[in-house]
CSV table of C-alpha atoms in Angstrom, one decimal:
chain,number,residue,atom,x,y,z
A,295,MET,CA,103.4,23.9,104.7
A,296,SER,CA,100.7,26.4,106.0
A,297,ASP,CA,100.8,30.1,105.3
A,298,ASP,CA,101.5,30.8,108.9
A,299,ALA,CA,104.6,28.7,108.9
A,300,PHE,CA,106.5,31.3,107.0
A,301,TRP,CA,105.9,33.8,109.9
A,302,ARG,CA,106.7,31.5,112.8
A,303,ARG,CA,110.0,31.9,114.9
A,304,PRO,CA,112.7,29.5,114.2
A,305,PRO,CA,113.1,26.8,116.9
A,306,GLU,CA,115.4,27.4,119.8
A,307,GLY,CA,119.1,26.6,119.1
A,308,ALA,CA,118.6,26.9,115.3
A,309,ALA,CA,121.2,28.7,113.2
A,310,THR,CA,120.4,32.4,112.5
A,311,PRO,CA,119.3,33.0,108.9
A,312,PRO,CA,121.8,34.7,106.5
A,313,PRO,CA,121.3,38.4,106.2
A,314,SER,CA,119.4,39.5,103.2
A,315,PRO,CA,121.4,41.1,100.4
A,316,SER,CA,121.5,44.9,100.7
A,317,SER,CA,120.3,47.0,97.7
A,318,PRO,CA,122.7,49.1,95.9
A,319,ALA,CA,123.1,52.7,96.8
A,320,PRO,CA,120.6,54.9,95.0
A,321,VAL,CA,121.9,57.0,92.0
A,322,PRO,CA,121.5,60.7,92.5
A,323,TYR,CA,118.9,62.5,90.4
A,324,THR,CA,120.5,64.2,87.4
A,325,GLY,CA,117.5,66.2,86.3
A,326,ALA,CA,115.2,65.8,83.2
A,327,PRO,CA,116.8,64.8,79.9
A,328,ARG,CA,117.5,67.6,77.5
A,329,SER,CA,115.1,68.0,74.6
A,330,ALA,CA,115.9,68.7,71.1
A,331,PRO,CA,115.2,72.3,70.0
A,332,PRO,CA,112.2,72.8,67.5
A,333,PRO,CA,113.1,73.2,63.9
A,334,ARG,CA,114.0,76.6,62.5
A,335,GLY,CA,110.9,78.7,61.7
A,336,TRP,CA,108.5,76.5,63.8
A,337,ARG,CA,105.5,78.3,65.3
A,338,PRO,CA,102.6,76.9,67.3
A,339,PRO,CA,99.4,76.3,65.3
A,340,THR,CA,97.1,79.4,65.2
A,341,VAL,CA,93.3,79.4,65.6
A,342,GLU,CA,91.0,81.8,63.6
A,343,ARG,CA,89.3,84.4,65.5
A,344,PRO,CA,85.5,84.2,65.6
A,345,ALA,CA,83.3,86.9,64.1
A,346,ALA,CA,82.3,89.7,66.4
A,347,PRO,CA,78.9,88.9,68.2
A,348,ARG,CA,75.7,90.3,66.8
A,349,LYS,CA,73.6,93.0,68.3
A,350,LEU,CA,70.6,91.6,70.3
A,351,PRO,CA,67.1,93.1,69.8
A,352,VAL,CA,66.1,95.7,72.3
A,353,GLN,CA,64.0,94.3,75.2
A,354,ASP,CA,60.5,95.7,75.9
A,355,GLY,CA,60.6,95.9,79.7
A,356,GLU,CA,56.9,97.0,80.1
A,357,ARG,CA,55.7,94.0,78.0
A,358,ILE,CA,57.9,91.5,80.0
A,359,ASP,CA,56.5,92.9,83.2
A,360,ARG,CA,52.8,92.5,81.9
A,361,GLU,CA,53.4,89.0,80.7
A,362,GLU,CA,55.1,88.1,84.0
A,363,GLN,CA,52.1,89.6,85.9
A,364,ALA,CA,49.7,87.6,83.8
A,365,ALA,CA,51.6,84.4,84.4
A,366,THR,CA,51.6,85.1,88.1
A,367,ILE,CA,47.8,85.5,88.2
A,368,LEU,CA,47.3,82.4,86.1
A,369,THR,CA,49.5,80.3,88.5
A,370,LYS,CA,47.8,81.7,91.6
A,371,GLY,CA,44.4,81.1,90.1
A,372,MET,CA,45.2,77.4,89.3
A,373,GLY,CA,46.5,77.1,92.9
A,374,ILE,CA,43.4,78.5,94.4
A,375,PHE,CA,41.2,76.2,92.1
A,376,ALA,CA,43.2,73.1,93.1
A,377,GLY,CA,43.0,73.9,96.8
A,378,ALA,CA,39.2,74.3,96.5
A,379,VAL,CA,38.8,71.0,94.7
A,380,ILE,CA,40.9,69.3,97.4
A,381,VAL,CA,38.8,70.9,100.2
A,382,VAL,CA,35.5,69.7,98.6
A,383,LEU,CA,36.9,66.2,98.1
A,384,LEU,CA,38.1,66.1,101.8
A,385,LEU,CA,34.6,67.2,103.0
A,386,ILE,CA,33.0,64.4,100.9
A,387,PHE,CA,35.5,61.8,102.0
A,388,CYS,CA,35.1,62.8,105.7
A,389,GLY,CA,31.3,63.0,105.5
A,390,ARG,CA,31.1,59.5,104.1
A,391,LEU,CA,33.3,58.3,107.0
A,392,LEU,CA,31.3,60.0,109.6
A,393,PHE,CA,27.8,59.1,108.3
């Protein structure tokens, strides 16, 4: 018997199949079960409080600005140098292709 035979209609004039048994009526929800109370004197576990944070050293704003400016100058200088090297290499490469 193939898988499709189950879904085929019964032949004409065949007896009707018996009705499927109905499921019992659902039981109404009565709520969550009661829990037992905790023992007398019970408390939740406690956690020790951490120590107060330490004081951070005072920041030198002028020094930070000077170092940031020096880093910016160095970064821009490296970019200009790399750009110049790329331009020279392109000129050499194009010159070889043309001549």
